[in-house]
Short mmCIF file of C-alpha atoms in Angstrom, two decimals:
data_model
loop_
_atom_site.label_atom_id
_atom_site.label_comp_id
_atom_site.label_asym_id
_atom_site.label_seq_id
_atom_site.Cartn_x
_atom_site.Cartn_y
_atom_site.Cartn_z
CA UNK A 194 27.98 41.08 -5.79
CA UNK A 195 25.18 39.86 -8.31
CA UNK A 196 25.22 38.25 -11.38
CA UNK A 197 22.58 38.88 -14.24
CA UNK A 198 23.92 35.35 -15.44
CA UNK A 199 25.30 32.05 -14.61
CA UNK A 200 26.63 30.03 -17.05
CA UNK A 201 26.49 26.42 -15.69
CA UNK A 202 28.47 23.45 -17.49
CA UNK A 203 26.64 20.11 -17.60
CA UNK A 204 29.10 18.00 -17.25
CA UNK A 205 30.99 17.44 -13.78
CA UNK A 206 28.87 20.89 -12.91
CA UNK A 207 24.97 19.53 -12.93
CA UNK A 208 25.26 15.95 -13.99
CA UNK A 209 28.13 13.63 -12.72
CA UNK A 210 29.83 13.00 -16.62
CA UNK A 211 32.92 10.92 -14.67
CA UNK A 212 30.20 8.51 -13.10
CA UNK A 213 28.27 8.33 -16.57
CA UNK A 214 31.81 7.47 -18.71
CA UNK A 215 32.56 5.14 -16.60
CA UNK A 216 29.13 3.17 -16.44
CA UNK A 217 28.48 3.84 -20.11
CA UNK A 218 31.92 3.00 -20.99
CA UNK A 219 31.75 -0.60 -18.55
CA UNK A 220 28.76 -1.25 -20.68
CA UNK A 221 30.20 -1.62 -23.88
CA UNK A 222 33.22 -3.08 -22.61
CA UNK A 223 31.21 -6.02 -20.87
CA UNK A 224 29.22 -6.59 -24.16
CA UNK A 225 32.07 -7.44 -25.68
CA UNK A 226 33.10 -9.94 -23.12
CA UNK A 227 36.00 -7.41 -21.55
CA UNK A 228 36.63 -6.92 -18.04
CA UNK A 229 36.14 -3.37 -17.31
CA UNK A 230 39.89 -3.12 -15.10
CA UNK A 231 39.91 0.39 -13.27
CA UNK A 232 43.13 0.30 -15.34
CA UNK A 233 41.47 0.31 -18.59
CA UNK A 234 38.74 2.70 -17.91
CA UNK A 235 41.48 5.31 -16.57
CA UNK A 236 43.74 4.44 -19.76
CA UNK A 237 40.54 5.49 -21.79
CA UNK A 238 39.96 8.62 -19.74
CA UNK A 239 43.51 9.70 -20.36
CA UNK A 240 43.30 9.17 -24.35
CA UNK A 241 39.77 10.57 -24.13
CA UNK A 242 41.22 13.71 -22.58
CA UNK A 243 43.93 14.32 -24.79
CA UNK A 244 41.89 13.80 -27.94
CA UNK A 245 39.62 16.51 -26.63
CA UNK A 246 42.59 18.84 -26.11
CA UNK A 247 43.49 18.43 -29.32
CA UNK A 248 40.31 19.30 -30.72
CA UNK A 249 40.17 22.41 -28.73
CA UNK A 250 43.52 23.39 -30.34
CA UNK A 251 41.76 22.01 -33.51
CA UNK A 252 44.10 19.20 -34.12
CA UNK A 253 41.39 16.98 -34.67
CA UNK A 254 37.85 16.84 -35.55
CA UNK A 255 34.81 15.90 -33.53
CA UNK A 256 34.38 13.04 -36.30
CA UNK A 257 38.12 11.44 -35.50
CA UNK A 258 38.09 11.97 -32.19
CA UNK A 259 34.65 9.62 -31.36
CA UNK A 260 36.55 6.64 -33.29
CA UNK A 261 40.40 7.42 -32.45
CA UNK A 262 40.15 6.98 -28.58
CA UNK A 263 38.69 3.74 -29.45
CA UNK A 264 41.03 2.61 -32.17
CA UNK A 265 43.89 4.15 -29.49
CA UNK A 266 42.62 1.46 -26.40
CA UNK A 267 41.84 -1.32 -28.57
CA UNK A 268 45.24 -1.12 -30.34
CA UNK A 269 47.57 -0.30 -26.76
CA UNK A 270 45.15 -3.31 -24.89
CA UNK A 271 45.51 -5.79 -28.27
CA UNK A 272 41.87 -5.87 -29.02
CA UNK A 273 40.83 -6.34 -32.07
CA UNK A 274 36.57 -4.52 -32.23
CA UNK A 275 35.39 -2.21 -34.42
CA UNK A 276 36.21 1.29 -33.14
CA UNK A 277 33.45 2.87 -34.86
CA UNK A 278 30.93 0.05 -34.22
CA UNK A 279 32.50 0.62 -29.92
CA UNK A 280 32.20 4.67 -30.40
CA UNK A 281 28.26 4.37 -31.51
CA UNK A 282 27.70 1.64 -28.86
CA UNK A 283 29.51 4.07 -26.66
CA UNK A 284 27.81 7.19 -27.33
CA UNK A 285 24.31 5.78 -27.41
CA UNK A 286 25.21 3.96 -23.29
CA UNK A 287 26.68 7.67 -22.50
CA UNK A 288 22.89 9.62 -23.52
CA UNK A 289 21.24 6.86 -21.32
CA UNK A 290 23.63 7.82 -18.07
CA UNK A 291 22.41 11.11 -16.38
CA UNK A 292 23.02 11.55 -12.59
CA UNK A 293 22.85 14.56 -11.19
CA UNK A 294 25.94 16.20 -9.09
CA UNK A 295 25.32 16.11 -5.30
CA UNK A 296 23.69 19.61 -4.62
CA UNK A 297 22.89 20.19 -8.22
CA UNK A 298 19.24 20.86 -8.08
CA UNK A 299 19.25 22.49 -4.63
CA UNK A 300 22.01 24.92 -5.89
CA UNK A 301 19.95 25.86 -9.08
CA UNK A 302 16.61 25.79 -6.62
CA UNK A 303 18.21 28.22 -4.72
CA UNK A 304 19.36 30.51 -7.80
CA UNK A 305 16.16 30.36 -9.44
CA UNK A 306 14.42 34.03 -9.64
CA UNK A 307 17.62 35.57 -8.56
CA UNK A 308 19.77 35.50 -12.01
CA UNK A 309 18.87 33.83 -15.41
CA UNK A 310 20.71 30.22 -15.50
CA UNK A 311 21.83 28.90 -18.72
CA UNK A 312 23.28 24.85 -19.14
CA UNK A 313 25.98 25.12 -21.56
CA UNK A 314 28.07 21.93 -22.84
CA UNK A 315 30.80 21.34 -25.72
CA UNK A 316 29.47 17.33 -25.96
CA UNK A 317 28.10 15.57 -28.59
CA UNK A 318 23.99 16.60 -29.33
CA UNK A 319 22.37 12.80 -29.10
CA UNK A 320 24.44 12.14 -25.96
CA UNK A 321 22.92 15.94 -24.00
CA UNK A 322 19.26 14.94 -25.56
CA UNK A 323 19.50 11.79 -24.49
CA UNK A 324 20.98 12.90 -20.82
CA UNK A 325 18.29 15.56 -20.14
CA UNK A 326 15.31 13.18 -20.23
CA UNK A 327 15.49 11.23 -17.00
CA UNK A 328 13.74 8.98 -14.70
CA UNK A 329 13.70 12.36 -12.06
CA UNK A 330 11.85 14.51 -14.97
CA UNK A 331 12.40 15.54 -18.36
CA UNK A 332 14.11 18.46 -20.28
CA UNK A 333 13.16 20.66 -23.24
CA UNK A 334 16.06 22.56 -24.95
CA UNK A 335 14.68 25.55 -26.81
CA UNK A 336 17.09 27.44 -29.09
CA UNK A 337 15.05 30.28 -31.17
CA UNK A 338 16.67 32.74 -32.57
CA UNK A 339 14.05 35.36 -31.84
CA UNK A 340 14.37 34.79 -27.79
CA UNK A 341 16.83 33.68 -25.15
CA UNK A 342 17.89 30.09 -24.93
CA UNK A 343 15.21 28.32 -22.47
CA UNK A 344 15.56 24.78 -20.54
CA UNK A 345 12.54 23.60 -19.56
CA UNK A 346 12.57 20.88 -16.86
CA UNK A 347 9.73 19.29 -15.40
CA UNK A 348 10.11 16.80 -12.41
CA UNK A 349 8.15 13.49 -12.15
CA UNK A 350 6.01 15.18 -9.28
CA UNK A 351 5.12 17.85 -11.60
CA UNK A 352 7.39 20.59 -10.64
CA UNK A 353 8.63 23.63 -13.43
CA UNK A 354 11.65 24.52 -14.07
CA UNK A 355 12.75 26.89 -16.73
CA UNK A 356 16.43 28.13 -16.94
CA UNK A 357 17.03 31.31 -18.67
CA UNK A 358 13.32 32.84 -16.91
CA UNK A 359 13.05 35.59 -14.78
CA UNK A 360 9.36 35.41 -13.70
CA UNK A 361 6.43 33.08 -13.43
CA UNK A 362 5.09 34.78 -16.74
CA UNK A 363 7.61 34.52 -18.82
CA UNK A 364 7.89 30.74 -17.44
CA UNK A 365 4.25 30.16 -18.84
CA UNK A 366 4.62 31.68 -21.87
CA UNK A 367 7.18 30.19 -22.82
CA UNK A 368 6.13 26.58 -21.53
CA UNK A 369 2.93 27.25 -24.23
CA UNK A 370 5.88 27.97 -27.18
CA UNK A 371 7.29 24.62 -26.43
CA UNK A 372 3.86 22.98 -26.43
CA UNK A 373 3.14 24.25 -29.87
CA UNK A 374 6.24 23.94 -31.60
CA UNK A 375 7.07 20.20 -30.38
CA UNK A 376 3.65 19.51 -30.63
CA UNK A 377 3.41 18.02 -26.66
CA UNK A 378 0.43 18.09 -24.99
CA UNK A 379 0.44 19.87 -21.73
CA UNK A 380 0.34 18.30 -18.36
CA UNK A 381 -1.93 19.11 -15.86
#
């Protein structure tokens, strides 16, 4: 059987999100002088996971749920910080935490040219940015109405990748679109 298209999810797909909650999450817990207990991290993933099943039953907004998991944890675990001030410290650790799955890039590798690959995610915008420009390469998202959604990836050494391409061509072309609408100057 082939597939014209593969819908990949970022998150626990490509990029290990369980690894970057928990480091991103320890962060802001230790600047604020709170040991990050395997306890309270899990307690945080539960609330965290029911607030996002709520939203996808639309029992909550996107708003309320980045504060209430923290207002939730700080109020069970007596702590008395700023929810909002924890959910900005929060999601500004989480865009800085990107680690690929194991066999992430070798699986897409091996899909390249064979099917058009698209990165999909329901997370927040600053957090995906922030997540697709690594120390292992960097990431352009390009959304145009006119054409197909592109990811661009280019690897420290130099290598292209561009999800959502079916040949070398339409790779360069539209690797020159992203050069002249976010104004980047091209690497050689």
């Amino acid at each position: 059987m082939s597939y014209k298209f593969i819908l990949l999810d970022a998150d626990n797909t490509l990029l290990d999100f369980t690894r970057a909650e928990y480091d991103a999450l320890s962060e802001c817990l230790i600047k604020r002088g709170i040991e990050p207990t395997e306890e309270l991290i899990v307690r945080y993933s539960k609330i965290n996971d029911d607030l996002w099943k709520k939203l996808e039953r639309g029992e909550v907004t996107r708003a309320a749920l980045r504060v209430e998991r923290f207002a939730q944890l700080f109020l069970e675990y007596g702590l008395s910080f700023d929810p909002s001030e924890m959910a900005d410290d929060y999601v500004a650790a989480l865009s800085t935490k990107s680690y690929l799955m194991d066999g992430a890039l070798d699986f897409c590798k091996h899909l390249h040219g064979k099917c058009r690959m698209f990165i999909i995610t329901n997370g927040n915008a600053s957090v995906q940015k922030g997540r697709f420009s690594t120390p292992w390469g960097s990431a352009s998202i390009c959304v145009d109405p006119r054409t197909l959604p592109y990811i661009y990836l280019e690897t420290n050494e130099g290598k292209r990748y561009l999800f959502g391409a079916s040949d070398a061509a339409e790779t360069e072309a539209v690797y020159r679109q992203l050069i002249t609408e976010l104004s980047l100057e091209k690497a050689e």
